[in-house]
Short mmCIF file of C-alpha atoms and ligand atoms in Angstrom, two decimals:
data_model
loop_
_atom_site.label_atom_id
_atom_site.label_comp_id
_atom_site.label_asym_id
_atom_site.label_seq_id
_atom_site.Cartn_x
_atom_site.Cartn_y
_atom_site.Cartn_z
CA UNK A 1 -4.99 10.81 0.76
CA UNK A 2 -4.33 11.53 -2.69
CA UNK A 3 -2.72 15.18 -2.80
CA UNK A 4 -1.01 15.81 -5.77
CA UNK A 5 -3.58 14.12 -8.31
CA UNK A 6 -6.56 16.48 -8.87
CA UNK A 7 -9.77 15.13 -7.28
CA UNK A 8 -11.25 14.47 -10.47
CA UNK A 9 -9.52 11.46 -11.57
CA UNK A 10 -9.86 9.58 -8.11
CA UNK A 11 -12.51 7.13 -9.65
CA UNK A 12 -10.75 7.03 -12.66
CA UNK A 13 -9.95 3.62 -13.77
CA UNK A 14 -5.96 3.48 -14.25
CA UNK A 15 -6.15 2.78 -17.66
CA UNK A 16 -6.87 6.76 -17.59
CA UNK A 17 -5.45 9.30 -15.79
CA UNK A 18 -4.27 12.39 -15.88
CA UNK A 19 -3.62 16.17 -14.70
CA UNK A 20 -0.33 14.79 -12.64
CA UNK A 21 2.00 17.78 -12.00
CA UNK A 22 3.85 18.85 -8.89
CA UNK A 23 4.82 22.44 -8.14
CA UNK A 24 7.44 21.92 -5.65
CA UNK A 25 10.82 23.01 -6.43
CA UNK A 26 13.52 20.38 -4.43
CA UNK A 27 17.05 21.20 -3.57
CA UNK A 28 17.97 18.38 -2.10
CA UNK A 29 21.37 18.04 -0.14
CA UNK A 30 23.79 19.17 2.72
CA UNK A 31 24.23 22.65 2.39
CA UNK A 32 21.40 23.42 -0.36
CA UNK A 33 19.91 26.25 1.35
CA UNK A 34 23.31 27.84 2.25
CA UNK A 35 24.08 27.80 -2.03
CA UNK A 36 20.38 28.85 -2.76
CA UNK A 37 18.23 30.29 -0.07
CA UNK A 38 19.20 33.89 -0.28
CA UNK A 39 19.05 34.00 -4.37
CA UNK A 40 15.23 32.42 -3.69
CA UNK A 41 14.24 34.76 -1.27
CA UNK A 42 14.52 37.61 -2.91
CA UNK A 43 11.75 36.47 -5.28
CA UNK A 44 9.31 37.51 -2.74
CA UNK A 45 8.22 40.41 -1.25
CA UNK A 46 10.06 41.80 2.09
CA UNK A 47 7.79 40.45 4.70
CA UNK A 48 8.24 36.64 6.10
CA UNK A 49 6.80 34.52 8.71
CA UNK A 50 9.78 32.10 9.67
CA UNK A 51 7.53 29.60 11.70
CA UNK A 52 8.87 26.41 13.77
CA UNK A 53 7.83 24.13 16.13
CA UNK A 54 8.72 23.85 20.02
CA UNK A 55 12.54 24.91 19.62
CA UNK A 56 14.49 22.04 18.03
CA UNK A 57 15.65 24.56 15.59
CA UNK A 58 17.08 27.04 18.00
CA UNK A 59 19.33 24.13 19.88
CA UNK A 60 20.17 22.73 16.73
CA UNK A 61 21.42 25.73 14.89
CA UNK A 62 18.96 26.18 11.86
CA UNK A 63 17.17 28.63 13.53
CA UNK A 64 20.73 31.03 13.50
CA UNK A 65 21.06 29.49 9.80
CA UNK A 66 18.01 30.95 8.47
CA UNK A 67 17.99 34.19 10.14
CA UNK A 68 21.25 34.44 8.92
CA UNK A 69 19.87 34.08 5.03
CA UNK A 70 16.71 36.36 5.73
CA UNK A 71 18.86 39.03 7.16
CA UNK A 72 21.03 38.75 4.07
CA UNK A 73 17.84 38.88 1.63
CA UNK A 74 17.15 41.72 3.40
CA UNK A 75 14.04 40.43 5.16
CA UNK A 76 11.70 41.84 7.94
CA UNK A 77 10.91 39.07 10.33
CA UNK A 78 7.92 37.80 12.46
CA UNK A 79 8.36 34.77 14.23
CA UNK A 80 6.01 32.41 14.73
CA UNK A 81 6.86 29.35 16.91
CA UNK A 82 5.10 26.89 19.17
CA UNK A 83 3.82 24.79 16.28
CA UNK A 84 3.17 21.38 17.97
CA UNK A 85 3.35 18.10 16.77
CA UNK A 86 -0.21 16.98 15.28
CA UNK A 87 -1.03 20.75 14.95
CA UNK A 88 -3.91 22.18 15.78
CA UNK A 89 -6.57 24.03 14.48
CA UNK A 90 -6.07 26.44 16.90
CA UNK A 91 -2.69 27.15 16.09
CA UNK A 92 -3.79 27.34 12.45
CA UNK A 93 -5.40 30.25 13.30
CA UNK A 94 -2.96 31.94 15.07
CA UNK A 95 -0.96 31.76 12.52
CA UNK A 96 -2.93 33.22 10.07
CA UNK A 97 -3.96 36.01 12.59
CA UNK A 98 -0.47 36.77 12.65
CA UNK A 99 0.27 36.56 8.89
CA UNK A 100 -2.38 38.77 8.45
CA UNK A 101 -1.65 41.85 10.95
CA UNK A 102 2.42 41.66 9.48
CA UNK A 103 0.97 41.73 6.09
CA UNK A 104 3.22 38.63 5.68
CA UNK A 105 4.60 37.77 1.88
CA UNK A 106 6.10 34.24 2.35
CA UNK A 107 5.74 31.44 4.64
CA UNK A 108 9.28 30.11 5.82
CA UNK A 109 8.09 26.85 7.57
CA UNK A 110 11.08 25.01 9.01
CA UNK A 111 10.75 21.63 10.84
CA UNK A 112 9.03 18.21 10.08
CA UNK A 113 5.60 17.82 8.55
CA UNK A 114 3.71 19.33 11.76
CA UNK A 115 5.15 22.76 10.75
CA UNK A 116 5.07 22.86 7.43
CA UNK A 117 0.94 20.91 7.13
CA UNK A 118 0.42 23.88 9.79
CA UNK A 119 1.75 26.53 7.17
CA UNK A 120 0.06 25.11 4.15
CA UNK A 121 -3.23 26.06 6.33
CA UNK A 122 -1.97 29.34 7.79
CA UNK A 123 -0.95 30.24 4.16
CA UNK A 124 -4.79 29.47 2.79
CA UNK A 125 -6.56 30.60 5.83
CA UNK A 126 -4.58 34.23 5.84
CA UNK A 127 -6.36 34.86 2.75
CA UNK A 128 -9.70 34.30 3.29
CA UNK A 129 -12.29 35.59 5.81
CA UNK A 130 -14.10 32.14 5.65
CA UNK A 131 -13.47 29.54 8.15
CA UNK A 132 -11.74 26.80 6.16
CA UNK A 133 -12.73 24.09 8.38
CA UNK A 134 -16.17 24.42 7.35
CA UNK A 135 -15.36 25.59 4.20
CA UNK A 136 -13.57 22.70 2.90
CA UNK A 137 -15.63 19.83 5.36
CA UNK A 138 -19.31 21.63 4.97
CA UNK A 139 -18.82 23.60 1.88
CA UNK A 140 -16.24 21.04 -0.22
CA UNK A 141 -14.90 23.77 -1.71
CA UNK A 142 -11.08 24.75 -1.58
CA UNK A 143 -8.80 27.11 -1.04
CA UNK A 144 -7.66 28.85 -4.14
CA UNK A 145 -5.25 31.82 -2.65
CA UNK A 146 -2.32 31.49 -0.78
CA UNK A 147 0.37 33.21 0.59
CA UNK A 148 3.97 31.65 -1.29
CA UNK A 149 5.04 29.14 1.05
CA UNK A 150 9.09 27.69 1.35
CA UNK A 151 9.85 24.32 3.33
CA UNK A 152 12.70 23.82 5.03
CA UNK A 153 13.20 20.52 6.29
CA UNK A 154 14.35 19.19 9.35
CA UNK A 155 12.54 15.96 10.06
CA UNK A 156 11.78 13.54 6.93
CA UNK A 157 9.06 10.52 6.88
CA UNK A 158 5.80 12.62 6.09
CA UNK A 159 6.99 13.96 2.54
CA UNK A 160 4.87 17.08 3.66
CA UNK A 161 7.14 19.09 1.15
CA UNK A 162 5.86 17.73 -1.92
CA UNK A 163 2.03 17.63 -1.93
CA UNK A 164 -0.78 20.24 -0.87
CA UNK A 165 -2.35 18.12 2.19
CA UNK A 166 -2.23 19.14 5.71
CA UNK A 167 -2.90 16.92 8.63
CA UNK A 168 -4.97 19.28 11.00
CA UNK A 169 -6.40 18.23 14.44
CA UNK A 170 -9.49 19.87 15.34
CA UNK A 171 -9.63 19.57 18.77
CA UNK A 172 -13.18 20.99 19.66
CA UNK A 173 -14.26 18.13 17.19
CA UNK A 174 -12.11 15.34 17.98
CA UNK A 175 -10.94 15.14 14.26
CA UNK A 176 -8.28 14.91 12.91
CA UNK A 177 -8.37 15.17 9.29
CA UNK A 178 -6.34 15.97 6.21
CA UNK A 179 -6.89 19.32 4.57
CA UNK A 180 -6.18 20.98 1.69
CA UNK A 181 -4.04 24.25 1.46
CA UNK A 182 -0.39 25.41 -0.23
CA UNK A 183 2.22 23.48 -1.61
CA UNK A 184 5.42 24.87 -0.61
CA UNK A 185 6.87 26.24 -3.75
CA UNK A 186 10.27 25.32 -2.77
CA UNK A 187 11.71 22.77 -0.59
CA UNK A 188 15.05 22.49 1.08
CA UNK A 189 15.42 18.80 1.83
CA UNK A 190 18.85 19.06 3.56
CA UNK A 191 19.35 15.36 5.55
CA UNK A 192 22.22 17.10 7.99
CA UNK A 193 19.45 18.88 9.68
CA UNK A 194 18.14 16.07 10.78
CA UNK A 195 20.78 14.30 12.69
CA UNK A 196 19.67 16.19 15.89
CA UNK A 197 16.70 14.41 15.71
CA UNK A 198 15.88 11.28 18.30
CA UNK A 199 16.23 7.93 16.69
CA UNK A 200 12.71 6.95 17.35
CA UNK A 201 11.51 9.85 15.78
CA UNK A 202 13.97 8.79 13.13
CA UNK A 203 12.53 5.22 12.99
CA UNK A 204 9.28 6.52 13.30
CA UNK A 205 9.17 9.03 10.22
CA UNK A 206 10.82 6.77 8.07
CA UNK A 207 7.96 3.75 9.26
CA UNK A 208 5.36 6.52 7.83
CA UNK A 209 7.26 6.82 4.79
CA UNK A 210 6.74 2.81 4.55
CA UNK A 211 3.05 3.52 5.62
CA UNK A 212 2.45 5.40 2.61
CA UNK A 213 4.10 3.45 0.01
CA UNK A 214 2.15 0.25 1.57
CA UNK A 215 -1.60 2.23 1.25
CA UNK A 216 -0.48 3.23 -1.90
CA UNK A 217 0.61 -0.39 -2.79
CA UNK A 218 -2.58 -1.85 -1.46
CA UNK A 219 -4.63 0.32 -3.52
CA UNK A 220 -6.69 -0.38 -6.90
CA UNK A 221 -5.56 -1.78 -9.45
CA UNK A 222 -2.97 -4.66 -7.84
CA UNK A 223 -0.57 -5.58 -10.66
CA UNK A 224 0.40 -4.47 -14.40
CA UNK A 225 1.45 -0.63 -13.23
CA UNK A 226 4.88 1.03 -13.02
CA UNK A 227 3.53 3.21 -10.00
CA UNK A 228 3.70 -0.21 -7.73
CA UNK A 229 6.63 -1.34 -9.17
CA UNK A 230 8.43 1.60 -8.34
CA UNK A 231 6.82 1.20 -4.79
CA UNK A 232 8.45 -1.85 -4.27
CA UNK A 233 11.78 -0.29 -4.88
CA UNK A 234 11.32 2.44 -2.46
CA UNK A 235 9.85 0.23 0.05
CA UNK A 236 12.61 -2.71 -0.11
CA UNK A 237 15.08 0.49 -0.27
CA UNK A 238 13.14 2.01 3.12
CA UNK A 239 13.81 -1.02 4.87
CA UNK A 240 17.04 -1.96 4.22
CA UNK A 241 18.01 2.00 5.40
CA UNK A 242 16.21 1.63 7.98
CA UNK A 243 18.55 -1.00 9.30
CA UNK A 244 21.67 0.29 7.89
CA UNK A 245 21.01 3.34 10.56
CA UNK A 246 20.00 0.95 13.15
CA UNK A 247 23.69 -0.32 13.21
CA UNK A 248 25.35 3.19 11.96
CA UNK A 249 23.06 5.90 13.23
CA UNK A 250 25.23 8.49 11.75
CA UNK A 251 24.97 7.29 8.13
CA UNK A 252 24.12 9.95 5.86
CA UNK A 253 23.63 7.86 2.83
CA UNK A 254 20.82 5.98 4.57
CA UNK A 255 19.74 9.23 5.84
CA UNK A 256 19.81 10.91 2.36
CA UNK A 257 18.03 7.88 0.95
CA UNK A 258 15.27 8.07 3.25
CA UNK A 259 14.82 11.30 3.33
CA UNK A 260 14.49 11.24 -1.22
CA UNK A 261 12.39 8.10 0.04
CA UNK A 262 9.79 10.17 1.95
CA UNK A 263 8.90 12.86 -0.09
CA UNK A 264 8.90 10.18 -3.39
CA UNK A 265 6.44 7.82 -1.46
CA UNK A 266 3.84 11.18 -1.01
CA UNK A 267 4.45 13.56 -4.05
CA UNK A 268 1.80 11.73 -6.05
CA UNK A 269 4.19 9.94 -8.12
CA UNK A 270 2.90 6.09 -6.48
CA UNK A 271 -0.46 7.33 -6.76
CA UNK A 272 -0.72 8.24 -10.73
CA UNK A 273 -3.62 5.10 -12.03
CA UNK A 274 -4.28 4.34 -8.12
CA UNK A 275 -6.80 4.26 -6.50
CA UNK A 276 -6.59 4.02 -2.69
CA UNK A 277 -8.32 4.27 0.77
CA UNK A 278 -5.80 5.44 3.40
CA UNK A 279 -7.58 3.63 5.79
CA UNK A 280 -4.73 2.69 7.98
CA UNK A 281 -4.21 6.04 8.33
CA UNK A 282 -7.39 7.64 8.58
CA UNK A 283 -7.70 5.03 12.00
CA UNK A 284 -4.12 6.34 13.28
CA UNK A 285 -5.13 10.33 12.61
CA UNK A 286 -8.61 9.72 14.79
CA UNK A 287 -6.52 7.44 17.36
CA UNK A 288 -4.31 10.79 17.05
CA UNK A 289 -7.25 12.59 17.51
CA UNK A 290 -8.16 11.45 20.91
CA UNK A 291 -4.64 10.56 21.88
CA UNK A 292 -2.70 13.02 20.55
CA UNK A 293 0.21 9.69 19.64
CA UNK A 294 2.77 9.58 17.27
CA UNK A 295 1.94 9.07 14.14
CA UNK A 296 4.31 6.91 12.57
CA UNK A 297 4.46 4.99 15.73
CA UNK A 298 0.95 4.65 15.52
CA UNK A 299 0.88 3.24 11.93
CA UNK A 300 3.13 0.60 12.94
CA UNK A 301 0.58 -0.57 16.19
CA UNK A 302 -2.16 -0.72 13.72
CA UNK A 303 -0.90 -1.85 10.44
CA UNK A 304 -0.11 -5.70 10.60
CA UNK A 305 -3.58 -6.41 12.49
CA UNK A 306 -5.17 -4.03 10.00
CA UNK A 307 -3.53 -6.07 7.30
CA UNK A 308 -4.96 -9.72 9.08
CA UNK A 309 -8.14 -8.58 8.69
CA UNK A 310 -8.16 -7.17 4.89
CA UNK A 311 -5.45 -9.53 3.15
CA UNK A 312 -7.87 -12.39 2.46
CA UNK A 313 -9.63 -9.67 0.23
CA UNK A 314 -6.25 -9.09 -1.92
CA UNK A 315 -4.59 -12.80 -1.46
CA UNK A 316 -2.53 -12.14 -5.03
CA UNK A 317 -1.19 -8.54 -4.06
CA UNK A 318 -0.13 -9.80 -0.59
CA UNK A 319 1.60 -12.47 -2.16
CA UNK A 320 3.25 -10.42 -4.53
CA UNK A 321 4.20 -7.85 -1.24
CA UNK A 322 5.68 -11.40 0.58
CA UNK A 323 7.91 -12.15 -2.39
CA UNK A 324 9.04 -8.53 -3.98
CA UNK A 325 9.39 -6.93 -0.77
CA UNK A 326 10.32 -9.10 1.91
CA UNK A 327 11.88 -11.61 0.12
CA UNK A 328 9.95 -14.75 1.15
CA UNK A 329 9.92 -17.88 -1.40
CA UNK A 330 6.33 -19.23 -2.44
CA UNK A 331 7.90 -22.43 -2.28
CA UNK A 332 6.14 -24.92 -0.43
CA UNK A 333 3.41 -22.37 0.86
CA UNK A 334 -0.47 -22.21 0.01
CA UNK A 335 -1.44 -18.64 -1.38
CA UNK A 336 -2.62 -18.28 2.33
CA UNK A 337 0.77 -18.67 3.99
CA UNK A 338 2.45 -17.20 1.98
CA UNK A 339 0.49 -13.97 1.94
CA UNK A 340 0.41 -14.27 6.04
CA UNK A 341 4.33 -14.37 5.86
CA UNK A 342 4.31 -11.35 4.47
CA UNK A 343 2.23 -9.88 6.93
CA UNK A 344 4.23 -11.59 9.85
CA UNK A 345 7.35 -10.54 8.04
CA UNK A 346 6.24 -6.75 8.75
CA UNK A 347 5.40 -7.21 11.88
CA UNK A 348 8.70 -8.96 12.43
CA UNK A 349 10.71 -5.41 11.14
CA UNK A 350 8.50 -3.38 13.70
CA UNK A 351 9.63 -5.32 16.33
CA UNK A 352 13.45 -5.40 14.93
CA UNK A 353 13.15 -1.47 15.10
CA UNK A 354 12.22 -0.94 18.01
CA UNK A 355 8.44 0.59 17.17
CA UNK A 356 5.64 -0.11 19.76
CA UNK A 357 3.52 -2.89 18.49
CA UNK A 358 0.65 -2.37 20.67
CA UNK A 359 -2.04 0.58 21.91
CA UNK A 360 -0.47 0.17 24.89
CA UNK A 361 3.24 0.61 24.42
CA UNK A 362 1.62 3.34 22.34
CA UNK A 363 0.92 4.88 25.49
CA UNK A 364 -2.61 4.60 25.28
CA UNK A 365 -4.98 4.25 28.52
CA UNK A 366 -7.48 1.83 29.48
CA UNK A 367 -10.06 4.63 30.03
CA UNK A 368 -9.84 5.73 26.09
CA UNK A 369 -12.76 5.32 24.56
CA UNK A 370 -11.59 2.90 21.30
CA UNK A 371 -15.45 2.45 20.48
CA UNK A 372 -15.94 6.59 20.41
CA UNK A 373 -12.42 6.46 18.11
CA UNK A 374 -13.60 3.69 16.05
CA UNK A 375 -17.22 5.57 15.39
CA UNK A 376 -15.09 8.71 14.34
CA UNK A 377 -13.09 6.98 11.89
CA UNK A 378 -13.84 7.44 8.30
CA UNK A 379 -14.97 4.28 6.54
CA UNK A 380 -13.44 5.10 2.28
CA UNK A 381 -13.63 2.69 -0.36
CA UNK A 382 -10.59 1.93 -2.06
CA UNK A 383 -8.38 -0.57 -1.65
CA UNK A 384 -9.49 -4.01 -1.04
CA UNK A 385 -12.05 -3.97 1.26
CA UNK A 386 -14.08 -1.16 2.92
CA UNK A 387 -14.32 -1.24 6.83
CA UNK A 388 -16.66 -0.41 8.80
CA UNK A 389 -16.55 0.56 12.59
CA UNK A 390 -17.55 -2.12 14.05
CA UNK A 391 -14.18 -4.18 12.54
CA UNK A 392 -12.13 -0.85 13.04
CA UNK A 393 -13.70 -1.42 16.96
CA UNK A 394 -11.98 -5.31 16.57
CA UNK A 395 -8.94 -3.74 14.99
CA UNK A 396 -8.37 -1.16 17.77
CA UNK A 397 -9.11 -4.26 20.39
CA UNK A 398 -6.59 -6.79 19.05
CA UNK A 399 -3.68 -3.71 19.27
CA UNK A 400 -4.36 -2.92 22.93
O1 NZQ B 501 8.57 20.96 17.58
P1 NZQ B 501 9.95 20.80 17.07
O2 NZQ B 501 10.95 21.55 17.80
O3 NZQ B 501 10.03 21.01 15.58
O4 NZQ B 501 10.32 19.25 17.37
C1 NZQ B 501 9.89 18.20 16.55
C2 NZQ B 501 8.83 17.31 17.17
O5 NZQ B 501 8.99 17.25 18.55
C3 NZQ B 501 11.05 17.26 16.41
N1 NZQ B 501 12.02 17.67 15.40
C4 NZQ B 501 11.81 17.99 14.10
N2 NZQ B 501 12.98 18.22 13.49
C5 NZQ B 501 13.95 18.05 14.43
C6 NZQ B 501 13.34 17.72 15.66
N3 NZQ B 501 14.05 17.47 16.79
C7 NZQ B 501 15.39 17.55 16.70
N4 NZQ B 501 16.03 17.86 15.55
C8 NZQ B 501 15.36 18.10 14.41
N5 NZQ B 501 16.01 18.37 13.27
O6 NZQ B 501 10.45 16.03 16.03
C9 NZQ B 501 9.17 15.93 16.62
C10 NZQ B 501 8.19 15.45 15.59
O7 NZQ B 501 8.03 16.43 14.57
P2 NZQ B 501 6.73 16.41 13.65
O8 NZQ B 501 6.87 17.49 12.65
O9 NZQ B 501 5.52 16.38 14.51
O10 NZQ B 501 6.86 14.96 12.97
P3 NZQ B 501 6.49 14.45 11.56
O11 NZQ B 501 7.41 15.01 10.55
O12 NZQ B 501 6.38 13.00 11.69
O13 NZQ B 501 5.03 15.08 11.28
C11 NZQ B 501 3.89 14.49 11.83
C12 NZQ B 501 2.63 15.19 11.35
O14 NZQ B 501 2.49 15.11 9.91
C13 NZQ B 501 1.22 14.53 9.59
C14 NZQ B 501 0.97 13.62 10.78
O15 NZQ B 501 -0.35 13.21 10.88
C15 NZQ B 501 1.41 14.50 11.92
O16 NZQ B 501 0.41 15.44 12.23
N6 NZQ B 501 1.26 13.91 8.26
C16 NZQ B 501 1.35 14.72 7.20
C17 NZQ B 501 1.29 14.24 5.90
C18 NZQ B 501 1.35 15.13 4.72
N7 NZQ B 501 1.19 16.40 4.87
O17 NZQ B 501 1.55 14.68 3.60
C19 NZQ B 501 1.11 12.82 5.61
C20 NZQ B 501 1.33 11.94 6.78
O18 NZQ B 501 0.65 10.73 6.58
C21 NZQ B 501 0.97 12.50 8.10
O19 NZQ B 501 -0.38 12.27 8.41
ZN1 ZN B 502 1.59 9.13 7.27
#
């Protein structure tokens, strides 16, 4: 998805683009919203939804924290909790139901990117009568009034914070699609709040982050652009902090690192003169869809089979993505090989880390439907070659 670059410009070629901007504020750091929160919040009018997910926040202390600050600034508070991981539709609405009766002036959204893609939609949706499902999947027309939205994070690989997309599962239609709503208009990116988080969500996020830098990567045109070459630092830097915490888990320079890492590879920045197709992750969100998996963990099932079956379409970017990122020497290797070692190489890391590298592992059941999943999926030009189901069928096969 490309979130922070307006629409028009998609089919641009790269040698033109433009209309980049991004309206998030960061403060970045342990203890940023302790210096700045309160000063912030009394920007905004008195009322506040302080929404979270299924009560990580409360055992971890940030709940305490922010009440704390809102109490200071003086704020009247409805909670809003429950928000689940791949949020729903359902709980978009509730949300916004909510917002709406409390007359609510500012979204607080603390947690990972399941929170705050749930408030970017609550915070459109509270404003308008229409139902933006339809609205923005019938109609393709978006929302243009929002209620003022903060992030607080507590769970980085998504970079949620920095772009306007939401991930919403519609669960009456089996999709689950990206959406467009608010940007937060401040972040908190504070890395301590994460350390109560499991490893393998850890791992996990931060394998997302590496998603999105790699469908970024893979995306038109391959070579002669800083955006890519600045994706090959963040990727080669994702990797090697990925192992640093492997061996260290407390390590909050690797943790800082990938948490700057995740919001970089998704606040448009890779994607300025790209064009790309998501497609790795518009399989994962329908697998997510019927499954309801994780989706970083799902990324790393489907991305080195996805990557057999396109790289023969991109042999000179793969080759460059063997050598830049992974290290590997052309030396003594066909264009071929050396663009499969690259491929192998990944596959290598998600095994190293611990990731599930099949549908199975996954968790997912013999009785799911993969052709019903593969049908859903969308098919977008983009990158090097355009699917179609029946391979995305294949694709979904060779990961069981
Ligand atoms: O429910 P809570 O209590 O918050 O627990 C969560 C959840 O169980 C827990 N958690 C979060 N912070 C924690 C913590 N547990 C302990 N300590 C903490 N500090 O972690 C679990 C996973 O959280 P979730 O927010 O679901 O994970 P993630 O950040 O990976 O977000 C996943 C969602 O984001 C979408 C995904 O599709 C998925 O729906 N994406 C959003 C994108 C975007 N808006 O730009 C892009 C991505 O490609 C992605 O699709
Ligand atoms: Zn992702």
């Amino acid at each position: 998805m490309l979130f922070a670059v307006s629409r028009s410009i998609i089919s641009l070629r790269a040698v033109f683009w433009s209309g980049y901007e991004n309206k998030t504020k960061v403060h970045f750091g342990k203890g940023c919203a302790k210096e700045y929160l309160v000063s912030l919040l009394k920007g905004y009018g008195n009322n506040v939804l302080l929404a979270y997910g299924s009560g990580s926040v409360k055992k971890n202390g940030v709940y305490d924290e922010m009440m704390g600050y809102l109490n200071e600034a003086g704020k009247t508070v409805t909670d809003f909790s429950g928000i689940m991981s791949n949020p729903t539709y359902a709980k978009v609405q509730e949300g916004a139901a909510l917002a709406r009766e409390n007359h609510i002036d500012l979204i607080l959204a603390v947690g990972g990117g399941s929170v705050i893609d749930c408030c970017k939609i609550i915070s459109a949706q509270a404003k308008t009568e229409r139902d933006l499902w339809s609205m923005e999947f019938d109609c393709h027309t978006y929302p243009s009034e929002f209620i003022p939205m903060i992030a607080i994070v507590t769970a980085s690989g998504t970079g949620a914070e920095m772009n306007n997309g939401a991930v919403i599962t519609n669960e009456e239609k089996k999709i689950k699609a990206g959406m467009i709503g608010a940007q937060a208009e401040i972040a908190m990116i504070d890395p301590s709040y994460a350390l109560s988080l499991p490893m393998k969500q850890v791992l996990s996020g931060a394998f997302d982050t590496l998603s999105h830098c790699m469908e970024t990567y893979f995306g038109k045109p391959g070579s002669g652009n800083l955006s890519d070459e600045i994706n090959e630092s963040i990727m080669r830097m994702v990797i090697r902090n990925i192992r640093v915490l492997l061996n260290d888990a407390q390590n909050m320079e690797a943790r800082s690192e990938l948490a700057w890492a995740s919001s970089m590879a998704e606040n448009g920045i890779l994607k300025i003169g790209k064009v790309t197709d998501f497609e790795c992750h518009q399989m994962e969100h329908q697998l997510g869809a019927y499954t309801n998996c994780n989706h970083g963990a799902g990324l790393a099932v489907l991305h080195p089979v996805y990557y057999r079956h396109i790289y023969q379409s991109g042999l000179e970017k793969f080759d460059r993505f063997s050598e830049e990122v992974w290290g590997i020497s052309q030396e003594g290797k066909t264009v071929e090989e050396l663009a499969l070692a690259g491929i192998e190489a990944l596959a290598d890391f998600i095994r190293e880390i611990g990731l599930p590298t099949t549908l199975r592992e996954l968790g997912v059941d013999e009785q799911t439907d993969l052709k019903a999943i593969a049908d859903s999926c969308n098919c977008v030009p983009g990158a090097y070659k355009k699917m179609t189901h029946e391979e995305i069928l294949e694709i979904f096969q060779e990961c069981y």
